[in-house]
Coordinates of C-alpha atoms and ligand atoms in Angstrom, one line a residue:
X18 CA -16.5 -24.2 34.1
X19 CA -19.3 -21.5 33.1
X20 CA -22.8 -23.0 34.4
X21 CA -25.3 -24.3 32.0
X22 CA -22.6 -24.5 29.2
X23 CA -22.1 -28.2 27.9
X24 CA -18.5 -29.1 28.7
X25 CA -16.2 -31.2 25.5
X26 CA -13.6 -33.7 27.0
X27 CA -11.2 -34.4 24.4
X28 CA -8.7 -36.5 25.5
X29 CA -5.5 -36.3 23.6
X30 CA -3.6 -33.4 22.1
X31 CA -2.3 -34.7 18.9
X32 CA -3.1 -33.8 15.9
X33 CA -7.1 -35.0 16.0
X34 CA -7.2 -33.8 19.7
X35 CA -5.7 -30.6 18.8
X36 CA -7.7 -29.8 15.5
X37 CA -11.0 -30.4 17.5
X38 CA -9.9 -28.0 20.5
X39 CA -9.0 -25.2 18.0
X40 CA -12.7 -26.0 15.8
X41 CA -14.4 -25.7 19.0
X42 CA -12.8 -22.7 19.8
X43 CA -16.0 -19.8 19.2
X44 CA -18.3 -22.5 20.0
X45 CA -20.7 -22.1 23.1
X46 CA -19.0 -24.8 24.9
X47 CA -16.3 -25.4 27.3
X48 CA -13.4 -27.8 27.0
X49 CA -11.1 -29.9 28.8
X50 CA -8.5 -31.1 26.6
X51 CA -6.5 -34.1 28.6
X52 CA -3.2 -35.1 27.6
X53 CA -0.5 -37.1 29.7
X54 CA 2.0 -34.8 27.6
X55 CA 2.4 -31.4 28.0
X56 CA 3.2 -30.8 24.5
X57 CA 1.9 -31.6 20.5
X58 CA 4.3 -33.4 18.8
X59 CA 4.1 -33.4 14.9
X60 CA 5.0 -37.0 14.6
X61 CA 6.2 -37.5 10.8
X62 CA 9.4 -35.7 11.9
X63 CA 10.4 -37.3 14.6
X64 CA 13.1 -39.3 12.8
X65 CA 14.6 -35.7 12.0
X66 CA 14.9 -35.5 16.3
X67 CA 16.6 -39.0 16.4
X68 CA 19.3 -38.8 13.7
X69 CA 20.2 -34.9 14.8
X70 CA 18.6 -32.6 12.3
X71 CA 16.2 -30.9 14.3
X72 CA 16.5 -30.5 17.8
X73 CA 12.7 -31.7 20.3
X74 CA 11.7 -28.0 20.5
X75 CA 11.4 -27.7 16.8
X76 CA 9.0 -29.9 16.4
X77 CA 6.5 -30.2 19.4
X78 CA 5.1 -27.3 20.7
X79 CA 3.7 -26.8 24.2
X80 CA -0.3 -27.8 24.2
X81 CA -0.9 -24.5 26.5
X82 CA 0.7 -22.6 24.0
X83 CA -1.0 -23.8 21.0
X84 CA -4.6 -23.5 22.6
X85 CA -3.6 -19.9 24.5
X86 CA -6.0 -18.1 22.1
X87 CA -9.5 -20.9 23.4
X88 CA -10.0 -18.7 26.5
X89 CA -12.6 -21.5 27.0
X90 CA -10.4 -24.3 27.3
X91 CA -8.7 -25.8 30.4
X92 CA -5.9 -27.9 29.8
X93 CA -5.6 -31.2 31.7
X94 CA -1.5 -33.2 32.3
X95 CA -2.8 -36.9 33.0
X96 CA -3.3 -40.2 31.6
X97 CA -6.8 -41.0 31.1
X98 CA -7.2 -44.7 32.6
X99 CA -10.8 -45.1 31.7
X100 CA -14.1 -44.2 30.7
X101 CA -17.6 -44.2 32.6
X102 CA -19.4 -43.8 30.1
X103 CA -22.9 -44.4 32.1
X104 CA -22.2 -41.3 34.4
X105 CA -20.3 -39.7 31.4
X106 CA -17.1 -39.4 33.1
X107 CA -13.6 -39.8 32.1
X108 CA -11.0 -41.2 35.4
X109 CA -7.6 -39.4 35.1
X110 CA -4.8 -39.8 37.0
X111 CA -1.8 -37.2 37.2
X112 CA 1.4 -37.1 39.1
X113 CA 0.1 -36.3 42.7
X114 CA -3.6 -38.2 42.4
X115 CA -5.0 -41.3 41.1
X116 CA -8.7 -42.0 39.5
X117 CA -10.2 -38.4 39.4
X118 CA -13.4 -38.2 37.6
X119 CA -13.6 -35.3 34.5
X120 CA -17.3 -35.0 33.7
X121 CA -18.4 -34.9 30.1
X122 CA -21.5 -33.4 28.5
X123 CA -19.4 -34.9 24.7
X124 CA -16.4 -36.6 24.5
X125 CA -13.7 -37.2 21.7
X126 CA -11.1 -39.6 22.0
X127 CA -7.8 -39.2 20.3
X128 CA -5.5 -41.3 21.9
X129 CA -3.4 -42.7 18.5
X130 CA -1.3 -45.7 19.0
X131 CA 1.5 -47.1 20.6
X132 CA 3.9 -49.8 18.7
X133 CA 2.6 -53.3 18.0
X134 CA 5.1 -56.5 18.7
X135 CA 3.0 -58.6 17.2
X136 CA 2.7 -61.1 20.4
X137 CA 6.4 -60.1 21.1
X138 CA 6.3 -58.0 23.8
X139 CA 9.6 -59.4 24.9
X140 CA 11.2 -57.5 21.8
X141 CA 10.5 -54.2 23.4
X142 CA 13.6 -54.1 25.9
X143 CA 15.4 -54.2 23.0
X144 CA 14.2 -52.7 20.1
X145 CA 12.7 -49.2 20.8
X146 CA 10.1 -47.7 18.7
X147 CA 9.3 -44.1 17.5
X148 CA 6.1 -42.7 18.9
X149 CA 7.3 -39.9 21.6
X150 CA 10.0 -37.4 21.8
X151 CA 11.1 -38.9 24.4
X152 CA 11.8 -42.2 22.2
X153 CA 13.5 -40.0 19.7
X154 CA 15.7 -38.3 22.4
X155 CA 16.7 -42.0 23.6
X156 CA 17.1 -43.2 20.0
X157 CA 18.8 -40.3 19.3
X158 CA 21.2 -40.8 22.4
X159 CA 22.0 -44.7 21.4
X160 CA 22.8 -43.9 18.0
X161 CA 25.4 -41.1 18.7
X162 CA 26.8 -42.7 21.9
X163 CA 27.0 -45.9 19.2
X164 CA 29.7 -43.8 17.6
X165 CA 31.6 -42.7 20.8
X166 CA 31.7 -46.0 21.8
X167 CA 33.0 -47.3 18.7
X168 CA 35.8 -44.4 18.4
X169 CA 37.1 -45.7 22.3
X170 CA 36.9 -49.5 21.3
X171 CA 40.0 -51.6 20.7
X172 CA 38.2 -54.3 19.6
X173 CA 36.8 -54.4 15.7
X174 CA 34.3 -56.6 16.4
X175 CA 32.8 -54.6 19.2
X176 CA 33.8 -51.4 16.6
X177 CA 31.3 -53.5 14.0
X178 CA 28.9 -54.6 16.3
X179 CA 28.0 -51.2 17.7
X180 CA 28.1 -49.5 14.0
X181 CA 25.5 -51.9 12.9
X182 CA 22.3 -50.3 13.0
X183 CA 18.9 -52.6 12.3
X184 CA 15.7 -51.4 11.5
X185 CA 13.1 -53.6 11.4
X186 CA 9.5 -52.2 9.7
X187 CA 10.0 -51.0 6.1
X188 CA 7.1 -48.6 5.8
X189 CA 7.7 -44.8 5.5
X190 CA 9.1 -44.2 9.5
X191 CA 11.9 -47.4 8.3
X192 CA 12.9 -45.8 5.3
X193 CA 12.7 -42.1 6.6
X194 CA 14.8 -43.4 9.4
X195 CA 16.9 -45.7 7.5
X196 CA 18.3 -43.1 5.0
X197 CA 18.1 -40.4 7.5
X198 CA 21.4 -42.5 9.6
X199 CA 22.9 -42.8 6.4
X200 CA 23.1 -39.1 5.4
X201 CA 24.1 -38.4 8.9
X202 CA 26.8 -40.9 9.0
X203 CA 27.9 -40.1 5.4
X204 CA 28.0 -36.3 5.8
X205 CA 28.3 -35.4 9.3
X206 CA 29.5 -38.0 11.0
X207 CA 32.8 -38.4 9.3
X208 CA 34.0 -35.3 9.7
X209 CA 33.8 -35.7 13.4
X210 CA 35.0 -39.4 14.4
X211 CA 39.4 -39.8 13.9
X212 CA 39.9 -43.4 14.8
X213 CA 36.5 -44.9 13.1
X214 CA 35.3 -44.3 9.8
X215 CA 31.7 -43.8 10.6
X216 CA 31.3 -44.7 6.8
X217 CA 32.3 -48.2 7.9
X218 CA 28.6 -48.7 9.8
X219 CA 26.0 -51.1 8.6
X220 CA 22.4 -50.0 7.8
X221 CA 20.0 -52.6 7.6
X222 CA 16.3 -52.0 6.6
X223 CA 14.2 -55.2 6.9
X224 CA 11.1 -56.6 6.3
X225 CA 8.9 -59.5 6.1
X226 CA 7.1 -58.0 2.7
X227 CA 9.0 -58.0 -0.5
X228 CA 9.3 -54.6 -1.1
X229 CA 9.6 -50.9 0.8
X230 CA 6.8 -48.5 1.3
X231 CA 3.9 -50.7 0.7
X232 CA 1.1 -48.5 0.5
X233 CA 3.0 -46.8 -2.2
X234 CA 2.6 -48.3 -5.9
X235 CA 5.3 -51.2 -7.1
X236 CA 7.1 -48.4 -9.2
X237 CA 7.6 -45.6 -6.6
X238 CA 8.8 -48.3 -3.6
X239 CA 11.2 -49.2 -6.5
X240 CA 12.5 -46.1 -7.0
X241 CA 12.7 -45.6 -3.2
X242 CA 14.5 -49.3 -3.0
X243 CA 17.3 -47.9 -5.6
X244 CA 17.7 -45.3 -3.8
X245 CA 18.4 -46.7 -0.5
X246 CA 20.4 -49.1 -1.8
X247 CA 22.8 -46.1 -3.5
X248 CA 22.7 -44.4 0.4
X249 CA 24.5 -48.1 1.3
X250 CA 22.0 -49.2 3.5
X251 CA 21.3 -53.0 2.9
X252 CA 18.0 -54.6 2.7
X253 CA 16.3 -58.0 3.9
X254 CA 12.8 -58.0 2.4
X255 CA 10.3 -61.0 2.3
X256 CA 11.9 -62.4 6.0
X257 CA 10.4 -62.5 9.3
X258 CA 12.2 -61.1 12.6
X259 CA 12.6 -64.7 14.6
X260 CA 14.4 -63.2 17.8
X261 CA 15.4 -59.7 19.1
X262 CA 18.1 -59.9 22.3
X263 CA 21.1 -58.3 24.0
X264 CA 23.5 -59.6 20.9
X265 CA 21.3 -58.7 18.1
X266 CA 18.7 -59.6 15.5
X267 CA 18.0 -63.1 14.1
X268 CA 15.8 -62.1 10.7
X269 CA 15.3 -65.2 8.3
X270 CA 17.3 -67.8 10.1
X271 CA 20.8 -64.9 9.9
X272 CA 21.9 -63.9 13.1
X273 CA 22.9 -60.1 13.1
X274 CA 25.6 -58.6 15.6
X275 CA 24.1 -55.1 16.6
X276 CA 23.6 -53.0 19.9
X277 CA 21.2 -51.0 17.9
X278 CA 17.7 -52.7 16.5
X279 CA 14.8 -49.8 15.9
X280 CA 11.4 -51.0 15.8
X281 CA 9.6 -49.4 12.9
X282 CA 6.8 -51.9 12.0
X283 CA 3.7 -52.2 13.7
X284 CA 1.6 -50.4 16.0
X285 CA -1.7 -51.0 17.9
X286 CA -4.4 -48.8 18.9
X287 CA -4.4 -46.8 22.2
X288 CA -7.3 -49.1 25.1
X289 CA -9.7 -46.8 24.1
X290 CA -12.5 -49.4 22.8
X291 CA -11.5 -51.4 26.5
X292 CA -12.6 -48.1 27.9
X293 CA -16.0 -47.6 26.0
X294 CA -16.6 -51.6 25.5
X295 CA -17.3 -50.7 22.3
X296 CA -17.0 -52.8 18.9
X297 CA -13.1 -52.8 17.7
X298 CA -11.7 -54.3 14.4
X299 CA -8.9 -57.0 14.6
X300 CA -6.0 -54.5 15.7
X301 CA -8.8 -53.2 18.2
X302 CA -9.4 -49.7 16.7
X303 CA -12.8 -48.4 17.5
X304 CA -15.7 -48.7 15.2
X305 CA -17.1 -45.4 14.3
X306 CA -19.9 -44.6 12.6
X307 CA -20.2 -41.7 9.1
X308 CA -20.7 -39.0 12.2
X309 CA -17.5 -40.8 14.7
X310 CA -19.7 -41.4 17.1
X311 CA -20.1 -44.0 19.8
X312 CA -19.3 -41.1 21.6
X313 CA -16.8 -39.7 19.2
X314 CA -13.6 -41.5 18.3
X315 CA -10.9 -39.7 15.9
X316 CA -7.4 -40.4 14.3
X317 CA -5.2 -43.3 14.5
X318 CA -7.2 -45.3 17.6
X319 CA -10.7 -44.9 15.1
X320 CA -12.0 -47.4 12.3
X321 CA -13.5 -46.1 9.4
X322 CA -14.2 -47.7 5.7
X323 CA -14.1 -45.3 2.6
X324 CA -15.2 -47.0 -0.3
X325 CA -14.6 -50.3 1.2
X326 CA -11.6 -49.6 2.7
X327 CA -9.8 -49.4 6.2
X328 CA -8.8 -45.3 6.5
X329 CA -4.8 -45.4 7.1
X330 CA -3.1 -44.0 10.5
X331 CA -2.0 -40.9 9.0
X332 CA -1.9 -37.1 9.7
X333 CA -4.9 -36.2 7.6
X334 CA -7.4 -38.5 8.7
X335 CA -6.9 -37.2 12.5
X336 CA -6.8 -33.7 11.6
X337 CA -9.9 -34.0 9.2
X338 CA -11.7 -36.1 11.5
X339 CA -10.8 -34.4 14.5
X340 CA -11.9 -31.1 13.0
X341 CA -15.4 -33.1 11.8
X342 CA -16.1 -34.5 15.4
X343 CA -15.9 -30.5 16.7
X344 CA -18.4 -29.2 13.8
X345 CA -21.1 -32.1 14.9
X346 CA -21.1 -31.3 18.5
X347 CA -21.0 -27.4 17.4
X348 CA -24.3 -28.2 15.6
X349 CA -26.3 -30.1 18.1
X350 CA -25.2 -27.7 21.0
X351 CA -26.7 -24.9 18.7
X352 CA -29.5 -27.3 17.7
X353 CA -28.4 -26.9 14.3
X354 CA -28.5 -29.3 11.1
X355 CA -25.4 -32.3 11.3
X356 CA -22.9 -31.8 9.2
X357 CA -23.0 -34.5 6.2
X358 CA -21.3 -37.9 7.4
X359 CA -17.3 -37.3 7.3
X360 CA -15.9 -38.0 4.0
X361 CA -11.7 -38.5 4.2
X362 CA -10.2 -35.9 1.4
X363 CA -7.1 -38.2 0.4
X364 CA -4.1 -35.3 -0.1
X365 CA -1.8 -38.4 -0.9
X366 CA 1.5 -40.2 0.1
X367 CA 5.0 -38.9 0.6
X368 CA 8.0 -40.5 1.8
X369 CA 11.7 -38.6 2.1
X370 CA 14.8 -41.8 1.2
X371 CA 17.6 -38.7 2.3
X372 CA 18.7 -36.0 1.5
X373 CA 16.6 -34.2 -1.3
X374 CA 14.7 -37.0 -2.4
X375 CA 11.1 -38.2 -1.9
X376 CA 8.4 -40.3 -3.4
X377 CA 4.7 -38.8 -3.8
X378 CA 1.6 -40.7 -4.9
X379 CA -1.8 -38.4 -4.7
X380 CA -4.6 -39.7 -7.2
X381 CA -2.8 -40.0 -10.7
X382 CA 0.2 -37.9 -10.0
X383 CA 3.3 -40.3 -9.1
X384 CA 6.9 -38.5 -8.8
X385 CA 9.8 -39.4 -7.5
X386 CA 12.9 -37.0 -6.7
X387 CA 14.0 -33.2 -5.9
X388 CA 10.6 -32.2 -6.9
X389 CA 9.1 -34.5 -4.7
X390 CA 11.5 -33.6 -1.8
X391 CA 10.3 -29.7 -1.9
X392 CA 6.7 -30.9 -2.3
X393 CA 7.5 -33.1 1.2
X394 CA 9.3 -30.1 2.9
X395 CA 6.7 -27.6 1.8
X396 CA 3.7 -29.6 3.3
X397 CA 5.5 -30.4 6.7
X398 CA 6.4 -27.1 7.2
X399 CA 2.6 -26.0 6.8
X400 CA 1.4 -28.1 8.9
X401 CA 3.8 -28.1 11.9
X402 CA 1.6 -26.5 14.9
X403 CA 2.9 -23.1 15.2
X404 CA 4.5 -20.3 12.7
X405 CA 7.7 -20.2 15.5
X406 CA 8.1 -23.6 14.5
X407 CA 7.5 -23.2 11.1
X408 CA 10.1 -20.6 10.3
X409 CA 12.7 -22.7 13.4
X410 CA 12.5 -25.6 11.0
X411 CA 12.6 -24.1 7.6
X412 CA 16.0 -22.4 8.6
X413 CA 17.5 -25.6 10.1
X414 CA 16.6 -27.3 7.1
X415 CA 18.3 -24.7 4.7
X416 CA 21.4 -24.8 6.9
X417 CA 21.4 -28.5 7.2
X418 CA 21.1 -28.6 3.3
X419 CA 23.6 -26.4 2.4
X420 CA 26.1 -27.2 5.2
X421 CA 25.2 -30.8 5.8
X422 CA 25.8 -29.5 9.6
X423 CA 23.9 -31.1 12.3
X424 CA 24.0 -28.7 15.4
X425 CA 21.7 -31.1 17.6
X426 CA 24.3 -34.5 18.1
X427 CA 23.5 -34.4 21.8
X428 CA 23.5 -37.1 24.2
X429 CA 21.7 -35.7 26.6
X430 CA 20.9 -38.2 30.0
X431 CA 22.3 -38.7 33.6
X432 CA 25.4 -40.0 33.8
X433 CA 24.9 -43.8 34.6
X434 CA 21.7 -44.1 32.6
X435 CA 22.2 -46.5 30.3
Ligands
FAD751 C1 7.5 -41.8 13.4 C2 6.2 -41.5 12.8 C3 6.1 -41.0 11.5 C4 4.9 -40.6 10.9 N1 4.9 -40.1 9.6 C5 3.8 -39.6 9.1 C6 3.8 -39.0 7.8 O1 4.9 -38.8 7.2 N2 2.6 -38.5 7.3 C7 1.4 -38.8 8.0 O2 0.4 -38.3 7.5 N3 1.4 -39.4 9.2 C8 2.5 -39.9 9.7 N4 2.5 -40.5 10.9 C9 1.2 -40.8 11.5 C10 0.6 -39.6 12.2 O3 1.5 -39.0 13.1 C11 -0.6 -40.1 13.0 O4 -1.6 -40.6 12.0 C12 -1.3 -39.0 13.8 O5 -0.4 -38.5 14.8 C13 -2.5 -39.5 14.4 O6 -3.1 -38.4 15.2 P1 -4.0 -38.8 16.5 O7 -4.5 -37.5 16.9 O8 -4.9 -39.9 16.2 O9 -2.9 -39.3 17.5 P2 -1.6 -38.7 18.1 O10 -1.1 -37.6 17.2 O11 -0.7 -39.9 18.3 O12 -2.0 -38.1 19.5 C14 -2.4 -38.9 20.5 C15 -2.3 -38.0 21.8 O13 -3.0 -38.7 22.8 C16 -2.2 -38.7 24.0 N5 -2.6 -39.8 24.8 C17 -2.5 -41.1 24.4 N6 -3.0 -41.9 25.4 C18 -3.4 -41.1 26.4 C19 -4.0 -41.3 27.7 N7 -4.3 -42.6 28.1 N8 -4.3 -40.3 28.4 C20 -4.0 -39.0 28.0 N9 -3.4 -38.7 26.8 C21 -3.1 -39.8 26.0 C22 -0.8 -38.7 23.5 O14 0.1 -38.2 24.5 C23 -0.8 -37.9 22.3 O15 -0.6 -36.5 22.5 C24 3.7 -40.8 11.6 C25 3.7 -41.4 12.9 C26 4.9 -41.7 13.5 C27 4.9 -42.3 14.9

């Protein structure tokens, strides 16, 4: 640390975390970014990880690497356990040490979320979420090893059992990952499997409102619905999940058979408004004021109204407000004019529902289709972190396209994991 220079802690290196370490970069500050990953992870493709398309290097990227040009930033692997904020110091521990104090001069949190039961934290054991690339790995590893199963089984009801696949959470990561199994069992898949017919595998996509895609209006989450329904996957909208177990899924009094249940519905802030004591809404996201700041609080684990209304958990808002956080402390380092309060610039909604077909809603404009499929694949592929990654992903994708190969169907654990 260079003496007399105000030190940043940002703790978190998603995308808010990330976008506030690379504004910050020319300021006259230092900055300890603290993650208890080493790497980014551009989240909206994780799905892409767990059904095969792209392999875990192709869509996170190593946080070192991405801040190797801020020659004033030291990088931090450790789980920030909380927050002092009297003596202004963050407690980290990391593999070897426990409760180590990081002094802060400012401080931006961007911790995101981590899936939401509802109150049933007892589903968890059995119904994994999507947050990490290490859950995609895992999920990735279950739903091939589902397959290899099936193809040694003698038994059809075990066969059917382990080629049912449940999702439970019809927003965009359901029906991204709903659609994505079905193109991979439906084009790659068979051509790999001699005694099962992969095509033979159950998709279910459920959930307790009446229609897919929510945020997205009635006539696009219909055109989505139509869709999945023409992939074959089934869904049970408007029905609660009552249990989740070693046998299966009970959703609106039916009892499903699966190994395989995916939990794609809620998710819940990351402790830090425990940490601060701070005011939280209902889910227990931070409330943040037009400039983020109880001390400042950005992306998926901040609450912010816009006209009225809750900002959503996407992309956008953390890299916008994560950016926004780093121009504020820019300015009163430099005793210079705040920027105006943060104003979110809503770039829209897209989902993908398979192969070469996606649903976009930004102010009037409402498209579903190819069109909307190259609109999706264009905007990913700008913002994934690096330009390696950029050009990794947009020649998997053509390949994958053209040949519907999938090149990543690893199962990759010890042997005797389960
Ligand atoms: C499966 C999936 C699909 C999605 N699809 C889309 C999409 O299509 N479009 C879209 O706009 N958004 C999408 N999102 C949402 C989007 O990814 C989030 O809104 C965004 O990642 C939020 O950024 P963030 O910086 O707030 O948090 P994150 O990107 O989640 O980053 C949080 C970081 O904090 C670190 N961290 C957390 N707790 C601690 C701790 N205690 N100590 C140290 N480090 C910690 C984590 O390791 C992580 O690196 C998707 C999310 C998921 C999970």
């Amino acid at each position: 640390m260079t003496p007399n220079k105000p030190v940043v802690v940002i703790v978190g290196g998603g995308f808010g975390g990330l976008a506030a370490a690379r504004t910050l970069k020319n300021a006259p500050v230092d900055v300890v970014l603290i993650d208890r990953s080493n790497h980014h992870v551009f989240q909206p493709l994780l799905y892409q990880v767990a059904t095969s398309v792209l392999a875990p290097g192709q869509i996170a990227t190593p946080i070192r690497g991405a801040l190797g040009k801020n020659k004033s930033t030291i990088v931090i692997l450790g789980t920030v356990v909380d927050i002092q904020t009297g003596a202004r110091n963050v407690i980290v521990d990391t593999e070897d040490r426990s409760g180590i104090p990081v002094h802060y001069d400012y401080l931006i949190l961007a911790t995101g979320v981590r899936e939401s039961y509802f109150g049933h934290d007892e589903f968890r054991e059995h119904a994994p979420g999507l947050k990490t690339l290490a859950d995609a790995v895992a999920l990735r590893n279950r739903i091939l090893l589902a397959f290899e199963m099936a193809e040694g089984s003698e038994d059809p009801a075990r066969r059917q059992d382990l080629l049912t696949f449940v999702m439970v959470g019809a927003g965009p990561t359901g029906v991204e990952m709903a659609s994505a199994i079905a193109v991979l069992i439906k084009s790659t898949l068979k051509r790999d499997f001699r005694r099962v017919d992969p095509r033979s595998a159950r998709i279910v996509l459920a959930d307790r409102s009446d229609r897919v895609l929510g945020a997205f209006s009635p006539d696009l989450s219909a055109a989505a619905q139509r869709r999945l329904e023409s992939l074959g996957v089934e869904l049970l909208l408007g029905k609660s999940v009552e249990a989740i177990g070693e046998t299966g899924v009970t959703i609106g009094g039916q009892h499903i058979e699966t190994k395989t249940v995916i939990w794609t519905a809620g998710v819940a802030p990351s402790p830090a408004g425990k940490w601060l004591k701070a005011e939280t809404d209902k889910g227990g996201r931070v409330r943040v004021r037009g400039d983020l700041s109880v001390v400042f609080v950005v992306g998926d684990t901040a609450y912010l109204e816009q006209n009225g209304k809750p900002l959503p958990g996407v992309a956008q808002v953390a890299l916008q407000q994560g950016k926004y956080a780093a121009k504020v402390i820019s300015a009163r380092v430099q005793d210079e004019p705040s920027p105006a309060p943060f104003r979110y610039f809503d770039k829209g909604n897209l989902a993908v529902v398979g192969k070469g077909f996606a649903v976009l809603q930004t102010g009037k404009v409402k498209l579903s289709g190819f069109m909307a499929w190259l609109v999706w694949a264009a905007i990913h592929i700008q913002f994934l972190a690096t330009t390696n990654l950029r050009l990794s992903v947009l020649v998997q994708w053509m390949w994958t396209y053209l040949t519907s190969q999938r090149g990543s169907r690893l199962i990759v654990k010890h042997h005797g994991d389960k």
